[in-house]
Coordinates of N, CA and C in Angstrom, one line a residue:
M1 N -7.3 6.7 16.7 CA -6.8 6.5 15.6 C -5.7 5.5 15.6
R2 N -6.1 4.0 14.2 CA -5.4 2.8 14.4 C -3.5 3.4 13.6
R3 N -2.4 2.5 14.5 CA -1.4 2.6 14.6 C -1.2 3.0 12.2
K4 N 0.0 2.9 11.7 CA 0.2 2.3 10.5 C 2.0 1.8 11.0
I5 N 1.9 0.3 10.1 CA 2.6 -0.2 10.9 C 3.3 -0.6 9.2
V6 N 4.6 -0.6 8.6 CA 5.1 -1.8 7.7 C 6.2 -2.7 8.7
A7 N 6.1 -3.9 8.5 CA 7.0 -4.7 9.4 C 7.8 -5.4 8.1
G8 N 9.1 -5.6 8.9 CA 9.4 -6.6 7.3 C 9.8 -7.9 8.3
N9 N 9.8 -9.3 7.8 CA 9.9 -10.0 8.2 C 11.3 -10.9 7.4
W10 N 12.4 -11.3 8.0 CA 13.3 -11.5 7.1 C 13.2 -13.0 6.9
K11 N 12.1 -13.8 7.6 CA 12.5 -15.3 7.9 C 13.8 -15.6 8.4
M12 N 13.9 -16.7 7.4 CA 15.2 -17.8 7.9 C 16.6 -16.7 7.1
N13 N 17.0 -15.6 6.8 CA 17.7 -14.8 6.0 C 18.0 -14.3 7.0
G14 N 19.6 -13.6 6.8 CA 19.8 -12.7 7.2 C 21.6 -12.7 7.6
S15 N 22.5 -11.9 7.9 CA 23.4 -12.5 8.6 C 24.2 -11.1 9.3
A16 N 25.1 -10.8 10.5 CA 25.1 -9.7 11.0 C 25.7 -8.5 9.8
D17 N 26.2 -8.9 9.2 CA 26.7 -7.8 7.7 C 25.7 -7.4 7.6
L18 N 24.9 -8.0 7.3 CA 22.5 -7.9 6.4 C 22.3 -6.8 7.7
A19 N 22.4 -7.2 9.3 CA 21.9 -6.2 10.2 C 22.4 -5.3 10.4
K20 N 23.7 -4.8 10.2 CA 24.3 -3.8 10.4 C 24.2 -2.7 8.6
Q21 N 24.1 -3.5 7.8 CA 23.9 -3.1 6.5 C 22.7 -2.3 6.1
L22 N 22.4 -2.5 5.9 CA 20.9 -3.0 5.5 C 19.8 -1.7 7.1
V23 N 19.6 -2.4 7.8 CA 19.7 -1.5 9.2 C 19.9 -0.1 9.4
G24 N 21.1 -0.2 9.2 CA 21.8 1.1 9.3 C 21.0 2.2 8.4
Y25 N 21.3 0.9 7.4 CA 20.3 2.4 6.2 C 18.4 3.0 6.3
V26 N 17.7 1.8 6.8 CA 17.0 1.4 6.9 C 16.3 2.5 8.3
R27 N 16.9 2.6 9.0 CA 16.9 3.6 10.2 C 17.2 5.2 9.6
A28 N 18.3 5.8 9.0 CA 18.7 6.8 8.7 C 17.0 7.6 7.5
E29 N 16.9 6.7 7.3 CA 15.8 6.6 6.4 C 14.0 7.4 6.3
A30 N 14.2 6.0 7.4 CA 12.5 5.4 7.8 C 12.7 7.5 9.3
G31 N 13.9 7.7 9.4 CA 14.1 9.5 10.0 C 13.0 10.3 9.6
T32 N 13.3 10.1 8.0 CA 12.5 11.1 7.5 C 12.1 11.1 6.6
L33 N 10.8 10.0 7.1 CA 8.9 9.6 6.8 C 8.6 10.8 7.4
D34 N 7.7 11.6 6.9 CA 6.4 12.2 7.8 C 5.4 12.2 7.9
N35 N 5.0 10.7 7.3 CA 3.5 9.6 7.1 C 3.2 9.5 8.1
G36 N 3.5 9.5 10.0 CA 3.3 8.1 10.2 C 3.6 7.5 10.9
V37 N 4.2 6.8 9.3 CA 4.1 5.2 9.9 C 4.8 4.8 10.8
E38 N 4.7 2.9 11.1 CA 5.7 2.9 12.9 C 6.8 1.7 11.5
V39 N 7.8 1.6 11.2 CA 8.7 1.1 10.7 C 9.4 -0.7 11.3
V40 N 8.7 -1.7 11.5 CA 10.0 -2.6 12.1 C 10.0 -3.5 11.3
I41 N 11.2 -4.3 12.1 CA 12.5 -5.0 11.2 C 12.1 -6.2 12.6
I42 N 11.6 -7.3 11.3 CA 11.9 -8.9 12.3 C 12.5 -9.6 11.9
P43 N 14.2 -10.0 12.1 CA 15.0 -10.8 12.5 C 14.7 -11.8 12.4
P44 N 15.5 -13.1 12.2 CA 15.7 -14.2 13.1 C 16.1 -14.0 14.5
A45 N 16.1 -14.7 14.9 CA 16.8 -14.1 16.7 C 17.7 -14.4 16.9
L46 N 17.8 -15.3 16.1 CA 19.9 -14.9 16.4 C 20.7 -13.4 16.4
Y47 N 19.7 -12.9 14.9 CA 20.1 -11.5 14.8 C 19.5 -10.5 15.0
V48 N 18.7 -10.9 15.9 CA 17.6 -9.7 17.1 C 19.3 -8.6 17.8
R49 N 19.7 -9.3 18.6 CA 20.8 -8.0 19.0 C 21.8 -6.9 18.6
D50 N 21.9 -7.5 17.0 CA 22.6 -7.2 16.2 C 21.9 -5.7 15.2
V51 N 20.3 -6.4 15.3 CA 19.7 -5.6 14.6 C 18.5 -4.0 15.7
L52 N 18.9 -4.4 17.0 CA 18.6 -3.9 17.6 C 19.7 -2.3 18.4
D53 N 21.0 -3.2 17.7 CA 22.1 -1.8 17.5 C 21.8 -1.3 17.2
Q54 N 21.3 -1.6 15.9 CA 21.1 -0.3 14.6 C 20.1 0.2 14.5
S55 N 19.1 0.0 15.4 CA 17.6 0.8 15.2 C 17.4 1.9 16.0
G56 N 18.4 2.0 17.0 CA 18.1 3.5 18.1 C 17.1 3.5 18.1
D57 N 16.1 4.6 18.3 CA 14.6 5.3 18.4 C 13.4 5.5 18.0
V58 N 14.4 5.2 16.4 CA 13.5 5.5 14.9 C 12.9 4.2 14.7
L59 N 13.4 2.8 15.2 CA 12.6 1.9 14.5 C 12.5 0.1 15.3
G60 N 11.5 0.0 15.3 CA 10.6 -1.3 16.0 C 11.5 -2.4 15.8
V61 N 11.3 -3.0 16.8 CA 11.8 -4.6 16.4 C 11.0 -5.9 16.1
G62 N 11.0 -6.9 16.1 CA 10.3 -8.4 16.7 C 11.4 -8.9 17.0
V63 N 10.7 -10.2 17.1 CA 11.0 -11.7 17.1 C 9.1 -12.9 15.8
Q64 N 10.0 -13.7 15.2 CA 9.1 -14.0 14.7 C 8.5 -15.4 14.9
N65 N 8.7 -15.7 16.5 CA 8.2 -16.8 17.0 C 8.7 -16.2 18.2
V66 N 7.7 -17.2 19.1 CA 7.6 -17.4 20.4 C 7.3 -18.7 21.4
S67 N 7.5 -19.0 21.9 CA 7.0 -19.6 23.2 C 5.7 -20.1 23.3
Q68 N 4.7 -21.4 23.9 CA 3.3 -20.7 23.9 C 4.0 -21.3 26.0
W69 N 4.9 -21.7 26.1 CA 4.9 -21.7 27.7 C 6.0 -20.7 27.9
A70 N 6.6 -20.1 29.3 CA 6.8 -19.5 30.0 C 8.6 -19.3 29.8
S71 N 8.5 -21.2 30.4 CA 10.2 -20.7 30.8 C 9.9 -22.0 31.8
G72 N 10.9 -23.3 31.0 CA 11.5 -24.0 31.6 C 11.6 -25.0 30.4
A73 N 12.2 -26.2 30.4 CA 13.0 -26.5 30.0 C 12.3 -27.8 28.5
Y74 N 12.6 -26.6 28.3 CA 12.2 -26.8 26.7 C 13.4 -25.9 25.5
T75 N 14.0 -26.8 25.4 CA 14.8 -27.0 25.1 C 15.5 -26.2 23.1
G76 N 15.3 -24.9 22.5 CA 15.6 -24.3 21.7 C 14.4 -23.0 21.6
E77 N 13.4 -23.5 22.2 CA 12.6 -22.3 21.8 C 12.9 -21.1 22.7
T78 N 11.6 -19.7 22.8 CA 12.5 -18.3 23.0 C 11.0 -18.2 24.0
A79 N 11.4 -17.6 24.9 CA 10.1 -16.5 25.7 C 9.8 -15.9 25.4
A80 N 8.7 -15.6 25.2 CA 8.2 -13.9 24.6 C 8.6 -12.9 25.8
D81 N 9.0 -12.9 27.5 CA 9.6 -12.5 27.9 C 10.7 -12.3 28.0
M82 N 12.0 -13.7 27.3 CA 12.7 -12.9 26.5 C 13.2 -11.8 25.6
A83 N 12.2 -12.4 24.7 CA 12.0 -10.8 24.0 C 11.8 -10.1 24.6
K84 N 11.3 -9.7 25.1 CA 10.6 -8.4 26.1 C 12.0 -7.8 26.9
D85 N 12.7 -8.8 27.5 CA 13.9 -7.9 28.0 C 15.3 -7.7 27.0
L86 N 15.0 -8.7 25.6 CA 15.9 -7.9 24.8 C 15.8 -6.6 24.5
G87 N 15.1 -6.8 24.4 CA 14.5 -4.8 23.4 C 13.3 -4.5 22.9
C88 N 13.0 -6.2 22.4 CA 11.8 -6.0 21.4 C 10.4 -5.6 21.2
G89 N 10.1 -5.2 20.3 CA 8.5 -4.0 21.0 C 7.6 -5.0 20.7
F90 N 7.9 -6.3 18.9 CA 6.9 -7.5 18.6 C 7.2 -8.5 18.5
A91 N 6.0 -9.3 18.5 CA 6.9 -10.6 18.3 C 5.5 -11.3 16.8
L92 N 6.2 -12.5 16.4 CA 4.7 -12.6 15.2 C 4.3 -13.9 15.7
V93 N 3.1 -13.8 15.5 CA 2.2 -15.6 15.8 C 1.2 -16.5 14.6
G94 N 1.6 -17.1 14.8 CA 0.8 -17.8 13.9 C 1.2 -17.8 12.0
H95 N 1.9 -17.2 12.1 CA 2.6 -17.0 10.5 C 1.9 -18.7 9.8
S96 N 1.9 -18.2 8.8 CA 1.3 -20.2 7.5 C 2.4 -21.1 7.7
E97 N 3.6 -20.3 7.5 CA 4.8 -20.6 7.3 C 4.5 -22.0 8.6
R98 N 4.7 -21.4 10.2 CA 4.5 -21.9 11.2 C 2.9 -23.1 11.6
R99 N 2.3 -22.7 10.9 CA 1.3 -23.3 11.4 C 1.6 -24.6 9.9
E100 N 2.0 -24.4 8.6 CA 2.1 -26.0 7.5 C 3.3 -26.6 7.4
Y101 N 4.8 -25.9 8.3 CA 5.5 -26.6 8.5 C 6.5 -27.4 10.3
F102 N 5.3 -26.4 11.1 CA 5.4 -26.2 11.8 C 4.1 -27.3 12.9
G103 N 3.4 -27.3 11.8 CA 2.1 -28.0 12.7 C 1.4 -26.8 13.6
E104 N 1.2 -25.7 13.9 CA 0.7 -25.2 15.0 C -1.1 -24.9 14.6
S105 N -1.4 -25.2 15.9 CA -3.0 -25.1 15.2 C -3.3 -24.1 15.7
D106 N -5.0 -23.6 16.2 CA -5.7 -22.2 16.4 C -5.4 -22.0 17.6
D107 N -5.2 -23.4 18.7 CA -5.1 -23.6 20.0 C -3.9 -22.2 20.2
V108 N -2.1 -23.5 19.6 CA -1.6 -23.2 20.2 C -0.9 -21.7 19.6
V109 N -1.8 -21.0 18.3 CA -1.3 -19.5 18.4 C -2.2 -18.4 19.8
A110 N -3.3 -19.5 20.2 CA -3.9 -18.6 21.5 C -3.6 -19.0 22.7
A111 N -2.9 -19.7 22.6 CA -1.3 -19.8 23.7 C -0.8 -19.1 23.2
K112 N 0.2 -18.4 21.9 CA 1.7 -18.0 21.6 C 1.2 -16.7 22.1
V113 N -0.3 -16.3 21.9 CA -0.8 -14.5 21.8 C -1.1 -13.9 23.3
E114 N -1.3 -15.1 24.1 CA -1.3 -15.0 25.7 C -0.1 -15.0 26.1
R115 N 0.9 -15.6 26.1 CA 1.8 -15.8 26.0 C 2.1 -14.0 25.9
V116 N 2.9 -13.6 24.8 CA 3.1 -12.2 24.0 C 2.2 -11.1 24.2
L117 N 1.2 -11.4 25.4 CA 0.5 -10.6 25.8 C 0.9 -10.1 27.1
A118 N 1.0 -11.1 27.4 CA 1.5 -11.1 29.0 C 3.1 -10.9 29.2
S119 N 4.0 -10.6 28.5 CA 4.5 -10.4 28.2 C 4.9 -8.0 27.4
G120 N 3.8 -7.4 27.6 CA 4.1 -6.6 27.5 C 3.9 -5.8 25.6
L121 N 4.3 -7.4 25.0 CA 4.7 -6.7 23.4 C 3.5 -7.3 22.4
T122 N 3.7 -5.9 21.5 CA 2.1 -6.7 20.3 C 2.4 -7.9 20.1
A123 N 1.5 -8.5 19.5 CA 1.6 -9.4 18.8 C 0.5 -8.8 17.6
V124 N 1.5 -10.0 16.5 CA 1.0 -9.0 15.6 C 0.6 -10.7 14.9
V125 N -0.7 -10.9 14.4 CA -1.0 -12.6 14.3 C -1.5 -12.6 13.0
C126 N -0.5 -13.1 12.5 CA -1.3 -14.1 10.9 C -2.3 -14.4 10.8
V127 N -3.2 -14.9 9.5 CA -3.8 -15.2 9.7 C -4.5 -15.5 7.4
G128 N -5.2 -16.3 7.1 CA -5.1 -16.8 5.7 C -5.6 -17.8 5.4
E129 N -5.6 -18.0 4.3 CA -6.4 -18.6 3.8 C -5.6 -19.6 2.7
T130 N -5.7 -20.9 2.3 CA -4.9 -21.7 1.1 C -5.5 -21.4 -0.3
L131 N -4.9 -21.7 -1.4 CA -5.5 -21.7 -2.6 C -6.8 -22.8 -2.9
E132 N -6.8 -23.8 -2.1 CA -7.5 -24.5 -2.5 C -9.0 -24.4 -1.7
Q133 N -8.8 -24.0 -0.4 CA -9.4 -22.6 0.3 C -10.3 -21.5 -0.3
R134 N -9.5 -20.7 -0.9 CA -10.2 -19.4 -2.1 C -11.3 -20.2 -3.0
E135 N -10.6 -21.2 -3.2 CA -11.2 -21.5 -5.0 C -12.7 -22.4 -4.9
A136 N -12.8 -22.3 -2.7 CA -13.8 -23.7 -2.4 C -14.8 -22.3 -2.2
G137 N -14.6 -21.5 -2.4 CA -15.2 -20.2 -1.9 C -15.4 -19.9 0.2
Q138 N -14.1 -20.9 0.6 CA -14.6 -20.8 1.7 C -13.4 -19.3 2.2
A139 N -12.8 -18.5 2.0 CA -11.8 -18.3 2.4 C -12.3 -16.7 3.2
K140 N -13.3 -16.7 3.2 CA -13.7 -15.8 4.4 C -14.2 -16.5 5.6
A141 N -14.2 -17.9 5.6 CA -14.8 -18.5 6.4 C -14.0 -18.8 7.5
V142 N -12.6 -19.6 6.9 CA -11.4 -20.2 7.1 C -9.9 -19.0 8.2
V143 N -10.5 -17.6 7.1 CA -10.4 -16.3 8.0 C -10.8 -16.4 8.9
A144 N -12.2 -15.9 9.5 CA -13.0 -15.7 10.7 C -12.4 -16.5 11.8
A145 N -12.7 -18.2 11.5 CA -12.6 -19.1 12.2 C -10.9 -18.9 12.9
Q146 N -9.5 -18.5 12.1 CA -8.4 -18.7 12.7 C -8.6 -17.2 13.8
V147 N -9.1 -16.0 13.2 CA -9.1 -14.5 13.7 C -10.0 -14.9 15.1
K148 N -11.0 -15.9 15.0 CA -11.7 -16.1 17.2 C -11.1 -16.9 17.6
Q149 N -10.7 -17.9 16.6 CA -9.7 -19.1 17.3 C -7.9 -18.8 18.1
G150 N -8.0 -17.6 17.2 CA -6.5 -17.8 17.7 C -6.5 -16.4 19.0
L151 N -7.3 -14.9 18.7 CA -7.2 -14.2 19.4 C -8.9 -14.5 20.4
A152 N -9.1 -16.0 21.3 CA -10.1 -16.2 22.0 C -9.7 -16.3 23.5
R153 N -8.4 -16.0 23.6 CA -8.0 -15.4 25.6 C -7.7 -14.2 25.4
V154 N -7.2 -13.9 24.0 CA -7.9 -12.1 24.4 C -8.6 -11.0 25.8
E155 N -7.8 -10.3 26.4 CA -8.9 -10.2 27.5 C -9.1 -8.4 27.0
A156 N -10.4 -8.2 28.0 CA -10.7 -6.5 27.6 C -10.1 -5.2 26.7
G157 N -8.6 -5.3 28.5 CA -7.6 -4.2 28.2 C -6.9 -5.1 26.7
Q158 N -6.7 -5.1 27.0 CA -5.8 -5.8 25.7 C -5.1 -5.9 24.5
W159 N -6.4 -5.4 23.8 CA -6.4 -5.3 22.2 C -5.8 -4.3 22.0
S160 N -5.2 -3.2 22.8 CA -4.1 -1.9 22.1 C -2.8 -3.1 21.7
D161 N -2.5 -4.5 22.1 CA -2.1 -4.9 21.4 C -1.6 -6.0 20.9
I162 N -2.8 -5.7 20.4 CA -3.0 -7.1 18.7 C -3.0 -6.1 17.4
V163 N -2.3 -6.8 16.6 CA -2.7 -6.3 15.0 C -2.7 -7.9 14.6
V164 N -3.3 -7.7 13.4 CA -3.8 -8.7 12.3 C -2.7 -8.4 11.0
A165 N -2.7 -9.7 10.8 CA -1.9 -9.6 9.4 C -2.1 -10.9 8.1
Y166 N -4.0 -10.3 7.3 CA -4.0 -11.4 6.8 C -2.5 -11.5 5.6
E167 N -2.6 -12.5 5.5 CA -1.3 -12.8 4.6 C -2.3 -14.4 3.7
P168 N -2.9 -14.2 2.7 CA -2.8 -15.1 1.8 C -2.2 -16.5 2.0
V169 N -2.0 -17.7 2.5 CA -1.6 -19.1 1.7 C -0.9 -18.1 -0.1
W170 N -1.6 -18.5 -0.6 CA -1.6 -18.8 -1.5 C -0.8 -17.6 -2.5
A171 N -0.4 -16.1 -1.8 CA 0.4 -15.2 -2.3 C 1.3 -15.1 -2.1
I172 N 2.0 -16.0 -0.9 CA 2.8 -15.9 0.2 C 4.3 -16.6 -1.1
G173 N 5.1 -15.5 -1.3 CA 6.7 -15.6 -1.5 C 7.2 -16.9 -3.1
T174 N 5.0 -16.3 -3.9 CA 5.2 -16.6 -5.0 C 5.2 -15.7 -6.7
G175 N 4.4 -14.6 -6.2 CA 4.7 -13.4 -6.9 C 3.3 -13.0 -7.1
K176 N 2.8 -13.6 -6.7 CA 1.4 -13.1 -7.1 C 0.5 -12.2 -5.7
T177 N -0.7 -11.4 -5.8 CA -0.9 -10.6 -4.9 C -2.3 -10.9 -5.1
A178 N -2.4 -10.4 -4.0 CA -4.5 -10.0 -4.6 C -4.5 -8.8 -4.2
T179 N -5.5 -8.7 -5.5 CA -6.1 -6.9 -5.6 C -5.8 -6.5 -4.7
A180 N -6.2 -4.8 -4.5 CA -6.2 -4.0 -3.5 C -7.4 -4.0 -2.9
E181 N -8.3 -4.5 -3.8 CA -9.8 -4.5 -3.9 C -9.9 -5.7 -2.8
D182 N -9.9 -7.1 -3.5 CA -9.7 -8.4 -2.9 C -9.5 -8.4 -0.8
A183 N -7.7 -8.0 -1.1 CA -7.9 -7.1 0.2 C -8.1 -6.9 1.1
Q184 N -9.1 -5.3 0.3 CA -10.0 -4.7 1.1 C -11.1 -5.5 1.6
S185 N -11.8 -6.1 0.9 CA -12.3 -7.1 1.1 C -12.4 -7.6 2.3
M186 N -11.1 -8.7 2.6 CA -10.9 -9.4 3.7 C -10.3 -9.0 5.0
H187 N -10.1 -7.3 5.1 CA -9.7 -7.1 5.8 C -10.9 -6.5 6.6
A188 N -11.9 -5.7 6.0 CA -13.4 -5.8 6.0 C -14.0 -6.1 7.0
A189 N -13.9 -7.7 6.2 CA -14.6 -8.7 7.4 C -14.2 -9.5 8.1
I190 N -12.5 -9.2 8.0 CA -11.7 -9.4 10.1 C -12.4 -8.4 10.5
R191 N -12.3 -7.2 10.6 CA -12.7 -6.2 11.4 C -14.2 -6.3 11.5
K192 N -15.6 -6.6 11.1 CA -16.6 -7.5 11.4 C -16.3 -8.0 12.2
V193 N -15.4 -9.1 12.7 CA -15.8 -10.8 13.3 C -14.6 -10.2 14.1
L194 N -13.9 -8.7 14.4 CA -13.6 -8.7 15.5 C -14.3 -8.1 16.2
A195 N -15.3 -7.0 15.7 CA -16.8 -6.5 16.2 C -17.1 -7.0 16.8
E196 N -18.1 -8.7 16.4 CA -18.8 -9.2 16.9 C -18.3 -10.3 18.4
M197 N -16.4 -10.2 18.4 CA -16.5 -10.6 19.3 C -15.6 -9.5 20.6
G198 N -16.2 -8.7 20.1 CA -16.2 -7.2 21.5 C -15.5 -6.4 22.0
A199 N -14.5 -6.5 20.5 CA -13.4 -6.1 20.5 C -13.3 -4.7 20.1
P200 N -12.4 -3.7 19.9 CA -12.4 -2.3 19.1 C -12.2 -2.1 18.3
S201 N -12.9 -3.3 17.3 CA -12.9 -3.4 16.0 C -12.0 -1.6 15.1
E202 N -12.9 -0.8 15.8 CA -12.4 0.1 14.4 C -10.9 0.9 15.1
D203 N -10.0 0.7 16.1 CA -8.5 0.5 16.8 C -8.0 -0.3 16.9
I204 N -8.1 -1.4 16.0 CA -7.1 -2.7 15.5 C -6.7 -2.5 14.1
S205 N -5.4 -2.8 14.1 CA -3.9 -2.4 13.2 C -4.4 -3.4 12.2
L206 N -4.9 -3.3 10.8 CA -4.2 -4.7 10.0 C -3.6 -4.8 8.7
L207 N -3.2 -5.2 9.1 CA -1.7 -5.8 7.9 C -2.1 -6.4 6.6
Y208 N -2.0 -6.4 5.4 CA -2.0 -6.7 4.3 C -0.7 -7.3 4.0
G209 N 0.2 -8.8 4.2 CA 1.1 -9.3 3.9 C 0.5 -10.6 2.0
G210 N 1.9 -10.1 2.2 CA 1.1 -12.0 0.4 C 2.3 -11.1 -1.0
S211 N 3.5 -10.9 -0.8 CA 3.7 -10.1 -2.3 C 3.5 -9.1 -2.4
V212 N 3.9 -8.0 -1.2 CA 3.9 -6.8 -1.2 C 5.0 -6.3 -1.7
K213 N 5.6 -5.2 -2.8 CA 6.3 -4.6 -3.2 C 6.2 -3.0 -3.6
A214 N 6.7 -2.6 -4.1 CA 7.6 -1.2 -4.1 C 6.0 -0.9 -5.4
D215 N 6.1 -1.4 -6.6 CA 5.2 -1.2 -6.5 C 3.1 -1.6 -7.2
N216 N 3.0 -2.2 -5.6 CA 1.8 -2.3 -5.0 C 1.2 -1.9 -4.4
A217 N 2.5 -1.7 -3.2 CA 2.4 -1.2 -1.8 C 1.4 0.3 -1.9
A218 N 1.2 1.2 -2.9 CA 0.8 2.1 -2.6 C -0.9 2.5 -2.6
A219 N -1.5 1.1 -3.8 CA -3.0 0.3 -3.9 C -2.6 0.1 -2.4
L220 N -2.7 -0.7 -2.0 CA -3.3 -1.5 -1.3 C -3.2 -1.0 0.5
F221 N -2.4 -0.1 0.6 CA -2.3 1.0 1.4 C -3.0 1.7 1.4
A222 N -3.9 2.5 0.6 CA -4.7 3.7 0.1 C -6.2 2.9 0.6
E223 N -6.2 1.7 0.5 CA -7.9 0.9 1.1 C -7.4 1.9 2.4
P224 N -9.1 1.6 2.8 CA -9.4 2.1 3.9 C -9.7 1.1 5.4
D225 N -9.2 0.2 5.5 CA -9.2 -0.9 6.0 C -7.6 -1.8 6.8
I226 N -6.6 -1.2 5.3 CA -5.4 -1.8 5.5 C -4.5 -0.8 5.9
D227 N -4.4 -0.8 7.1 CA -3.5 -0.3 8.0 C -1.4 -0.2 7.9
G228 N -1.3 -0.9 6.7 CA -0.1 -1.3 6.7 C 0.6 -2.4 6.4
G229 N 1.6 -3.5 6.3 CA 2.2 -4.1 5.5 C 3.1 -5.4 6.1
L230 N 3.4 -6.9 6.0 CA 3.3 -7.5 7.1 C 4.6 -8.1 5.3
I231 N 6.1 -7.7 4.8 CA 6.8 -7.8 4.2 C 7.5 -8.9 4.0
G232 N 7.3 -9.7 3.0 CA 8.3 -10.9 3.4 C 9.6 -10.6 2.5
G233 N 9.9 -11.0 1.3 CA 11.1 -10.8 0.8 C 12.5 -9.5 0.1
A234 N 10.7 -8.5 0.0 CA 10.8 -6.9 -0.5 C 12.1 -5.8 0.8
S235 N 11.4 -7.3 1.8 CA 12.2 -6.6 2.8 C 13.6 -6.5 2.9
L236 N 14.5 -7.8 2.9 CA 15.6 -8.1 2.7 C 16.1 -6.8 1.4
V237 N 15.9 -5.8 1.0 CA 16.7 -5.3 0.0 C 16.2 -3.6 0.7
A238 N 16.9 -3.0 0.7 CA 16.9 -1.7 1.6 C 16.3 -0.5 1.0
E239 N 16.0 -0.2 -0.5 CA 15.8 0.6 -1.1 C 13.8 -0.2 -0.8
D240 N 14.3 -0.8 -1.5 CA 12.6 -1.5 -2.1 C 12.0 -1.5 -0.6
F241 N 12.5 -2.0 0.3 CA 11.5 -2.1 2.3 C 11.4 -0.6 2.1
V242 N 12.1 0.6 2.1 CA 11.6 1.1 2.3 C 10.9 2.5 1.8
S243 N 11.4 2.6 0.0 CA 10.1 2.9 -1.4 C 7.9 2.1 -0.4
I244 N 8.3 1.0 -0.2 CA 7.3 0.1 0.6 C 6.9 1.5 1.9
C245 N 7.9 1.8 2.7 CA 7.2 2.4 3.8 C 7.2 3.7 3.2
R246 N 7.4 4.7 2.3 CA 6.8 5.8 1.9 C 5.9 6.1 0.8
S247 N 5.2 5.1 0.7 CA 3.7 4.5 0.0 C 2.4 4.5 0.8
M248 N 3.2 4.3 2.2 CA 1.8 5.0 3.3 C 1.1 6.7 3.2
P249 N 0.0 6.6 3.1 CA -0.4 7.4 2.5 C -0.2 8.5 3.9
A250 N -0.8 9.6 4.1 CA -0.7 11.0 5.2 C -1.3 10.5 5.7
G251 N -1.7 11.1 7.1 CA -3.1 11.2 7.4 C -4.3 9.4 8.4
T252 N -4.5 10.4 9.7 CA -5.0 8.8 10.0 C -5.8 8.7 9.3
K253 N -5.8 6.9 10.3 CA -6.5 5.4 9.3 C -7.4 5.9 10.8
G254 N -8.4 5.3 10.4 CA -10.1 4.7 11.7 C -10.0 6.5 12.2

C-alpha cells in the first residue's frame, strides 16, 4: 500500500503570522479527513519551528533544501541531520528551481538524497522536463535520466523513504497543468524506470506538482499511479490547500 501525500511547498513565502494562522487551520481540518492522506507543510527554513509548533501530531513538516554535506564549514547551509533533530520528517531534493537557479546537477541531487536518507528523513525527489524538452519529444527520456541519476545511491533497504514528485517545469507557477492523462502517462513511465532500477516500484509514492488547484486535484488524484501532490501557490491559501487534500479519494493505492 502506497502512502498518499499532499505536501505544500511555500517556497520563499510566508511569515510567523502565516505559520500560526494557516497551519492552525490546516491542522484542524486535516484532523477531520477520512481518506488516509498525509498532509505535509514545507515552509522556508526560518519558519520550520513555527510550523512545527502548530502542526501537532496531525501534520508532517519538511524542509525545502538540505546540504550535500553532513556538517562543516559551509556557511548558510542546513544539514539533513539538523532538520531531523528539529523534528522534520521530510526534505525536498532537486526541485526545478534549485536546478535552474542554483545549478544543482543530478550528481548533487544524488548526494543530497544520500544525506537525507542517512538522517532518517523521507526524501521527496523532484523531477521534470522543460517545455523545450517536451516539445522536442524528450520528456520521458529527460525524466528517466533524472530518476536514475538522482536515485543512484539509494540502497535496497532505503526505498521506503523515497517519494518522487513529477513537476513539469513548464507547469510550475504558470497556471498551466498537464492533463490528468498526460500526468498519469509520465507517472507510469517513472514507475517503470524505478522497477528497472530494482526498486519496489509499486510501493513508492509518486506525486504530481505543477499548478495543482482545488478544481483539478480530484481528476489528477483519481489516476492509478498518482499518489498525491506537491502543491505550490495553492498551499498558501488555507481553504484551497485543504480542499486539495479533501480531493484525494478514499481507499488504498498500489
